[in-house]
Structures are given as structure tokens and as C-alpha cells.
CSV table of C-alpha atoms in Angstrom, one decimal:
chain,number,residue,atom,x,y,z
A,1,MET,CA,67.0,95.0,77.3
A,2,THR,CA,68.1,92.8,80.2
A,3,THR,CA,68.1,89.3,80.8
A,4,GLN,CA,67.0,89.8,84.7
A,5,GLN,CA,63.7,88.1,85.1
A,6,ILE,CA,63.2,87.6,81.3
A,7,SER,CA,62.4,83.8,80.6
A,8,ASP,CA,64.1,81.7,78.3
A,9,ALA,CA,60.8,81.9,75.8
A,10,GLU,CA,61.1,85.8,76.0
A,11,LEU,CA,64.8,85.8,75.8
A,12,ALA,CA,64.8,83.6,72.4
A,13,GLY,CA,62.5,86.3,71.0
A,14,GLN,CA,65.5,89.2,71.4
A,15,PRO,CA,67.4,90.3,68.8
A,16,ALA,CA,71.2,88.4,68.4
A,17,ALA,CA,72.3,91.9,66.9
A,18,TYR,CA,71.2,93.9,70.2
A,19,TRP,CA,73.3,91.2,72.1
A,20,THR,CA,76.2,90.7,70.2
A,21,GLY,CA,77.0,94.4,69.9
A,22,ILE,CA,76.7,94.5,73.5
A,23,ALA,CA,79.1,91.8,74.0
A,24,TYR,CA,81.3,93.4,71.6
A,25,GLU,CA,81.4,96.4,73.1
A,26,ALA,CA,81.8,95.2,76.8
A,27,LEU,CA,84.5,92.4,75.9
A,28,ILE,CA,86.7,95.0,74.2
A,29,ALA,CA,86.8,97.7,76.8
A,30,TYR,CA,87.4,95.3,79.3
A,31,THR,CA,90.3,93.6,77.4
A,32,ARG,CA,91.7,97.5,76.8
A,33,ALA,CA,91.5,98.2,80.3
A,34,ARG,CA,93.6,95.2,81.5
A,35,GLN,CA,96.0,95.7,78.6
A,36,ALA,CA,96.4,99.3,79.5
A,37,GLU,CA,97.0,98.7,83.3
A,38,LYS,CA,99.9,96.8,81.7
A,39,GLY,CA,101.0,100.2,79.9
A,40,TYR,CA,100.3,99.3,76.1
A,41,THR,CA,97.0,99.5,74.0
A,42,GLN,CA,95.3,96.9,71.8
A,43,PRO,CA,96.5,99.0,68.5
A,44,GLN,CA,100.1,99.2,70.0
A,45,PHE,CA,99.9,95.2,70.0
A,46,TRP,CA,98.0,94.7,66.9
A,47,LEU,CA,101.2,96.6,65.4
A,48,LEU,CA,103.5,94.3,66.8
A,49,ARG,CA,101.9,91.1,65.8
A,50,ASN,CA,101.4,92.3,61.9
A,51,LEU,CA,105.1,92.8,61.7
A,52,SER,CA,106.4,89.6,63.3
A,53,GLU,CA,107.0,87.1,61.4
A,54,ASN,CA,106.6,85.0,64.2
A,55,ASP,CA,102.8,86.1,64.5
A,56,ILE,CA,100.4,87.4,61.9
A,57,SER,CA,103.0,88.7,59.5
A,58,PRO,CA,103.7,86.2,56.9
A,59,ASP,CA,107.2,87.4,56.2
A,60,GLY,CA,108.4,90.3,58.6
A,61,GLU,CA,108.6,92.4,56.2
A,62,GLY,CA,108.0,95.9,56.7
A,63,MET,CA,104.7,98.0,56.5
A,64,THR,CA,103.6,101.6,55.9
A,65,ILE,CA,100.9,102.8,58.3
A,66,PRO,CA,98.2,102.4,55.1
A,67,GLU,CA,99.0,98.8,54.4
A,68,LEU,CA,98.9,98.2,58.2
A,69,ARG,CA,95.3,99.5,58.3
A,70,GLU,CA,94.1,97.7,55.5
A,71,ALA,CA,96.0,94.3,57.3
A,72,MET,CA,93.8,95.1,60.3
A,73,THR,CA,90.3,96.4,58.6
A,74,SER,CA,88.1,93.4,60.0
A,75,TYR,CA,89.0,94.3,63.5
A,76,ILE,CA,90.4,98.2,63.9
A,77,ARG,CA,88.0,100.6,65.7
A,78,PRO,CA,87.0,103.8,63.9
A,79,GLU,CA,89.0,105.6,66.9
A,80,ASP,CA,92.2,103.7,66.7
A,81,ASP,CA,94.9,106.0,65.6
A,82,LEU,CA,97.8,103.5,63.8
A,83,ALA,CA,99.7,106.8,63.1
A,84,ALA,CA,100.2,107.5,66.7
A,85,GLU,CA,100.5,104.4,68.4
A,86,ALA,CA,103.5,103.4,65.9
A,87,GLU,CA,105.6,106.7,67.7
A,88,VAL,CA,105.0,105.0,70.9
A,89,LEU,CA,106.4,102.2,69.8
A,90,LEU,CA,109.2,104.2,67.7
A,91,GLU,CA,109.7,105.9,70.7
A,92,ARG,CA,110.3,102.6,72.7
A,93,GLY,CA,112.7,101.4,70.2
A,94,TRP,CA,110.5,98.1,69.4
A,95,LEU,CA,109.6,99.4,65.7
A,96,THR,CA,112.2,101.5,63.4
A,97,ARG,CA,111.0,103.2,60.2
A,98,ASP,CA,113.1,102.9,57.0
A,99,ALA,CA,113.2,105.7,54.3
A,100,GLU,CA,110.1,104.4,52.4
A,101,ASP,CA,108.0,105.0,55.8
A,102,ARG,CA,108.1,101.5,56.1
A,103,LEU,CA,107.6,100.2,60.0
A,104,TRP,CA,109.9,97.3,61.0
A,105,LEU,CA,110.1,95.4,64.2
A,106,THR,CA,113.1,95.6,66.6
A,107,GLU,CA,114.7,92.8,68.7
A,108,GLU,CA,113.6,94.6,71.7
A,109,GLY,CA,109.6,94.5,69.9
A,110,GLU,CA,109.9,91.0,69.1
A,111,GLN,CA,110.3,90.7,72.8
A,112,ALA,CA,107.8,92.9,73.8
A,113,ARG,CA,105.4,91.0,71.3
A,114,VAL,CA,106.3,88.0,73.2
A,115,ASN,CA,105.8,89.6,76.9
A,116,LEU,CA,102.6,91.4,75.9
A,117,ALA,CA,101.1,87.9,74.7
A,118,ARG,CA,101.6,86.2,78.1
A,119,ASN,CA,98.3,88.8,79.4
A,120,ALA,CA,96.1,87.0,77.1
A,121,PRO,CA,95.5,84.0,78.7
A,122,ALA,CA,94.8,85.8,81.9
A,123,ILE,CA,92.2,88.2,80.1
A,124,ARG,CA,90.8,85.1,78.4
A,125,ALA,CA,90.4,83.2,81.7
A,126,ALA,CA,88.6,86.4,83.4
A,127,LEU,CA,85.8,86.7,80.8
A,128,HIS,CA,85.6,83.1,80.4
A,129,GLU,CA,84.9,82.3,84.0
A,130,GLY,CA,81.6,80.4,84.9
A,131,ILE,CA,81.4,79.2,81.4
A,132,ASP,CA,82.4,76.0,80.0
A,133,ASP,CA,84.2,75.1,76.6
A,134,ALA,CA,81.0,73.2,75.6
A,135,ASP,CA,79.0,75.8,76.0
A,136,TYR,CA,81.4,78.4,74.6
A,137,VAL,CA,82.2,76.5,71.4
A,138,THR,CA,78.5,76.0,71.0
A,139,THR,CA,77.6,80.0,71.3
A,140,LEU,CA,80.4,80.5,68.1
A,141,LYS,CA,78.6,77.9,66.2
A,142,VAL,CA,75.7,79.6,66.6
A,143,LEU,CA,76.9,83.0,65.8
A,144,GLN,CA,78.7,81.6,63.0
A,145,ARG,CA,75.6,80.1,61.5
A,146,MET,CA,73.7,83.4,62.4
A,147,ILE,CA,76.6,85.2,60.0
A,148,ARG,CA,76.0,82.4,57.1
A,149,ASN,CA,72.2,82.8,57.7
A,150,ALA,CA,72.9,86.9,56.7
A,151,GLY,CA,75.0,86.3,53.9
A,152,GLY,CA,78.1,86.4,55.8
A,153,THR,CA,81.4,84.3,55.7
A,154,ALA,CA,82.1,82.9,58.9
A,155,ALA,CA,85.7,81.3,59.2
């Protein structure tokens, strides 16, 4: 399916699930490629974020890999190996591991999280090029309604 030479009426009849799947894969691939160019992976960034009391972690407490996997269940991909990604961050000194196998964010890791987060606006800007905020908001509202119509929960 392509949008080339398809009328609005024809496009309106196409399955949203197909297009949201294509969009998801393209957006993830683009984001991960930009992050790789900067020397890190999306799962590494998520680990830092989930362990930072200044970001996703409610308390900054250490977590085990299974606990982190559970915390990321709504966005982690099947191919993401959190144990391997954590090993890279341990080697960089961005995480430490205690005797109970809990990972903890170091000061260097917190600074890395802050630095890596600075890449997000450029990625967002590239993905949103040519899309005004009103159209973007409308798109998200439509998707949220479709999620609710399908019996899901839209935040």
C-alpha cells in the first residue's frame, strides 16, 4: 500500500493498523539510527532514564534486570537485550551493580542521561518536519479514539 496516486476516499478506506505498524517501525528505526550515530542505543538510554530519580524512576532506587524489563514492558522490543545493554553501561561506569544484582545509576551515568537527552529535540524536529502541531495533535487524538474504540486504554 502506498499513498501515491491514492485519493483521500481510497486512503480513508485503508486499515489504520497497517499504517500505524509501518509508522512504528519507521520511527523506531530512524530514532535508533540517530542514537547509534551518537554512540548509544535506545535501550541504554531507557536504562539510564528508568534508574534516574530525575527522570522515570520514582525514587532513584536500584533495580534488577527483570524489574527494569517489567518497568519497560510497554515499549521494550523483543530483540532488546537489557542484560547486554546494562553490561555496556557498567563498563562505561554509568551504572554499578550491588550484591543483590540491582543496577544503580552513577553520577557519570546521570550526566550521560542528561547529555543523551539533548539529542531528542533534533530527532523530534526531523520527524516532525512539514507537520504542524495542530495536525500532529489531531492525529494523536484520532489514534487515541481508535484505541478506545478497540477496547484499549489511551493515556
